[in-house]
């Protein structure tokens, strides 16, 4: 969906109800780069494509390995030894006819990042996170780092100095700190009382 394209209200009806027309139109102009096509990266790509941005480029230099098959749902044994981004492209491309989806199999560099309004890094080194984060901040590119290691996750967002948050109802988000997890016939989760 581009700036001049009418919003497909039937296709996006649920999102329109939650986000509203203004947010959907703003999302519809975004060009997004998602780096890393392992399990988390492909899940993010799927959701961003379904959300209705203008375009998504998936980037990965890596080749599919056996361990990828446990979490990357668009890979199969036939993809082993082939580029993860290229192998994921056919399935990602059919998720939303309004979103242009492409693959980049070369390395991340500053010239590539300049083509996007949003950059998402997954499965990246701390050095890359710092380097590309500083570059994106300087150039006004929205920057997100997301990663998982087993049960734990990492998320960092830098949306710039002038980030504007659009909140329709002003409801305070719920959060909790995990204190402990018990392993029994049923799962138990203990949280820390903030008060």
Short mmCIF file of C-alpha atoms in Angstrom, two decimals:
data_model
loop_
_atom_site.label_atom_id
_atom_site.label_comp_id
_atom_site.label_asym_id
_atom_site.label_seq_id
_atom_site.Cartn_x
_atom_site.Cartn_y
_atom_site.Cartn_z
CA UNK A 1 0.00 0.00 0.00
CA UNK A 2 1.54 3.33 -1.00
CA UNK A 3 0.66 6.92 -0.18
CA UNK A 4 -1.60 7.22 -3.24
CA UNK A 5 -3.25 3.80 -2.87
CA UNK A 6 -6.66 3.56 -1.24
CA UNK A 7 -6.64 1.44 1.91
CA UNK A 8 -8.26 -1.98 1.41
CA UNK A 9 -10.70 -1.69 4.33
CA UNK A 10 -12.00 -5.24 3.91
CA UNK A 11 -8.52 -6.76 4.06
CA UNK A 12 -7.37 -4.59 6.99
CA UNK A 13 -10.69 -4.33 8.86
CA UNK A 14 -9.44 -5.75 12.18
CA UNK A 15 -6.34 -3.57 12.22
CA UNK A 16 -8.33 -0.48 11.28
CA UNK A 17 -10.58 -1.08 14.28
CA UNK A 18 -7.55 -1.18 16.63
CA UNK A 19 -5.12 1.27 15.00
CA UNK A 20 -7.32 3.67 13.05
CA UNK A 21 -6.97 5.08 9.53
CA UNK A 22 -4.14 7.54 10.28
CA UNK A 23 -1.83 4.89 11.71
CA UNK A 24 -2.64 2.46 8.89
CA UNK A 25 -1.88 5.08 6.24
CA UNK A 26 1.41 5.93 7.96
CA UNK A 27 2.35 2.24 8.11
CA UNK A 28 1.43 1.88 4.44
CA UNK A 29 4.29 4.17 3.43
CA UNK A 30 7.02 2.36 5.39
CA UNK A 31 9.88 0.48 3.74
CA UNK A 32 11.19 -2.09 6.25
CA UNK A 33 14.41 -4.11 6.34
CA UNK A 34 14.43 -7.24 8.50
CA UNK A 35 17.90 -8.76 8.95
CA UNK A 36 18.21 -12.38 10.00
CA UNK A 37 15.85 -15.07 8.71
CA UNK A 38 16.04 -17.58 11.51
CA UNK A 39 12.94 -18.31 13.63
CA UNK A 40 12.43 -14.88 15.18
CA UNK A 41 13.29 -12.97 12.00
CA UNK A 42 10.79 -14.87 9.86
CA UNK A 43 8.08 -14.44 12.52
CA UNK A 44 8.69 -10.68 12.56
CA UNK A 45 8.71 -10.58 8.74
CA UNK A 46 5.40 -12.46 8.58
CA UNK A 47 3.72 -10.09 11.03
CA UNK A 48 5.11 -6.93 9.43
CA UNK A 49 4.01 -8.08 5.97
CA UNK A 50 0.51 -8.87 7.26
CA UNK A 51 0.35 -5.44 8.94
CA UNK A 52 0.37 -3.64 5.59
CA UNK A 53 3.62 -1.72 5.23
CA UNK A 54 4.70 -0.59 1.75
CA UNK A 55 7.60 -3.03 1.36
CA UNK A 56 9.69 -5.54 3.30
CA UNK A 57 13.19 -6.67 2.42
CA UNK A 58 14.46 -9.74 4.24
CA UNK A 59 18.24 -9.98 4.57
CA UNK A 60 20.39 -12.95 5.49
CA UNK A 61 23.79 -14.08 4.27
CA UNK A 62 23.49 -17.43 6.03
CA UNK A 63 22.64 -20.83 4.67
CA UNK A 64 19.87 -23.00 6.11
CA UNK A 65 21.12 -25.49 8.72
CA UNK A 66 19.45 -28.40 10.51
CA UNK A 67 18.99 -26.28 13.65
CA UNK A 68 16.97 -23.72 11.66
CA UNK A 69 14.28 -26.31 10.95
CA UNK A 70 13.15 -26.29 14.59
CA UNK A 71 11.98 -22.66 14.53
CA UNK A 72 11.99 -21.29 10.97
CA UNK A 73 8.61 -22.48 9.69
CA UNK A 74 9.24 -21.60 6.02
CA UNK A 75 12.31 -23.85 5.77
CA UNK A 76 12.39 -27.58 5.11
CA UNK A 77 15.04 -30.25 4.58
CA UNK A 78 15.12 -29.39 0.87
CA UNK A 79 16.41 -25.90 1.77
CA UNK A 80 19.49 -27.10 3.67
CA UNK A 81 22.62 -25.40 2.34
CA UNK A 82 20.61 -22.66 0.58
CA UNK A 83 20.25 -19.01 1.59
CA UNK A 84 17.60 -18.52 4.31
CA UNK A 85 16.28 -15.22 2.89
CA UNK A 86 15.91 -16.60 -0.63
CA UNK A 87 14.21 -19.77 0.61
CA UNK A 88 11.75 -17.77 2.74
CA UNK A 89 10.83 -15.31 -0.01
CA UNK A 90 8.18 -17.37 -1.88
CA UNK A 91 6.11 -18.02 1.26
CA UNK A 92 6.49 -14.47 2.61
CA UNK A 93 5.54 -12.92 -0.76
CA UNK A 94 2.08 -14.52 -0.83
CA UNK A 95 1.03 -13.34 2.65
CA UNK A 96 -0.18 -9.89 1.56
CA UNK A 97 -0.70 -8.85 -2.07
CA UNK A 98 -0.45 -5.18 -1.03
CA UNK A 99 3.15 -5.48 0.24
CA UNK A 100 6.22 -5.79 -2.01
CA UNK A 101 8.58 -8.41 -0.52
CA UNK A 102 12.18 -8.92 -1.64
CA UNK A 103 15.34 -10.67 -0.43
CA UNK A 104 18.88 -9.36 0.00
CA UNK A 105 21.59 -12.00 0.40
CA UNK A 106 24.56 -9.66 0.69
CA UNK A 107 26.00 -8.15 3.84
CA UNK A 108 24.41 -5.32 5.80
CA UNK A 109 26.02 -1.97 5.12
CA UNK A 110 25.15 1.68 5.55
CA UNK A 111 24.29 2.18 1.87
CA UNK A 112 21.65 -0.57 2.12
CA UNK A 113 20.16 0.83 5.35
CA UNK A 114 19.60 4.26 3.77
CA UNK A 115 16.87 2.74 1.55
CA UNK A 116 14.58 2.06 4.54
CA UNK A 117 12.56 3.93 7.15
CA UNK A 118 12.68 0.99 9.59
CA UNK A 119 15.53 -1.48 10.23
CA UNK A 120 15.05 -4.60 12.37
CA UNK A 121 18.09 -6.66 13.41
CA UNK A 122 17.72 -10.22 14.66
CA UNK A 123 20.46 -12.75 15.31
CA UNK A 124 23.07 -9.98 15.27
CA UNK A 125 26.30 -9.32 17.13
CA UNK A 126 26.58 -6.60 19.76
CA UNK A 127 29.11 -4.81 17.53
CA UNK A 128 26.59 -4.74 14.65
CA UNK A 129 23.81 -3.60 16.98
CA UNK A 130 25.91 -0.67 18.21
CA UNK A 131 27.31 0.27 14.79
CA UNK A 132 24.04 0.12 12.87
CA UNK A 133 22.08 1.57 15.80
CA UNK A 134 24.28 4.67 15.89
CA UNK A 135 24.10 5.01 12.11
CA UNK A 136 20.30 4.69 12.04
CA UNK A 137 19.92 7.17 14.91
CA UNK A 138 22.09 9.69 13.07
CA UNK A 139 20.10 9.25 9.83
CA UNK A 140 16.63 9.26 11.42
CA UNK A 141 15.92 5.60 10.59
CA UNK A 142 13.73 3.74 13.10
CA UNK A 143 15.86 0.95 14.60
CA UNK A 144 14.83 -2.23 16.39
CA UNK A 145 16.97 -5.06 17.78
CA UNK A 146 15.19 -8.29 18.71
CA UNK A 147 16.70 -11.59 19.76
CA UNK A 148 15.86 -14.71 21.72
CA UNK A 149 18.03 -17.14 23.62
CA UNK A 150 15.87 -20.00 24.86
CA UNK A 151 13.28 -18.60 27.27
CA UNK A 152 14.84 -15.12 27.39
CA UNK A 153 14.48 -12.33 24.90
CA UNK A 154 16.02 -8.96 24.08
CA UNK A 155 14.28 -5.96 22.56
CA UNK A 156 15.71 -2.50 21.92
CA UNK A 157 13.89 0.26 20.04
CA UNK A 158 15.19 3.65 18.90
CA UNK A 159 12.50 5.59 17.08
CA UNK A 160 14.39 8.89 17.17
CA UNK A 161 14.23 12.14 19.07
CA UNK A 162 10.83 13.17 17.72
CA UNK A 163 8.95 9.87 18.09
CA UNK A 164 5.22 10.43 18.42
CA UNK A 165 3.15 7.81 20.21
CA UNK A 166 -0.47 7.51 19.09
CA UNK A 167 -2.63 6.00 21.87
CA UNK A 168 -6.39 5.91 21.37
CA UNK A 169 -7.48 5.01 24.93
CA UNK A 170 -4.60 5.97 27.25
CA UNK A 171 -4.75 2.63 29.05
CA UNK A 172 -1.59 1.85 31.00
CA UNK A 173 0.26 -1.23 29.68
CA UNK A 174 0.61 -4.21 32.01
CA UNK A 175 4.10 -5.46 32.86
CA UNK A 176 5.61 -7.91 35.33
CA UNK A 177 9.02 -9.14 36.41
CA UNK A 178 9.47 -12.91 36.53
CA UNK A 179 10.76 -14.08 39.91
CA UNK A 180 10.76 -17.85 39.38
CA UNK A 181 9.42 -20.67 37.22
CA UNK A 182 8.50 -24.05 38.65
CA UNK A 183 8.62 -27.28 36.70
CA UNK A 184 5.87 -29.71 37.61
CA UNK A 185 3.02 -31.45 35.83
CA UNK A 186 1.74 -27.91 35.30
CA UNK A 187 3.83 -24.80 34.75
CA UNK A 188 4.07 -22.29 37.58
CA UNK A 189 5.24 -18.71 37.16
CA UNK A 190 6.00 -16.40 40.05
CA UNK A 191 6.19 -12.64 39.60
CA UNK A 192 7.63 -9.85 41.72
CA UNK A 193 5.08 -7.56 43.37
CA UNK A 194 6.05 -4.01 42.32
CA UNK A 195 4.33 -2.47 45.35
#
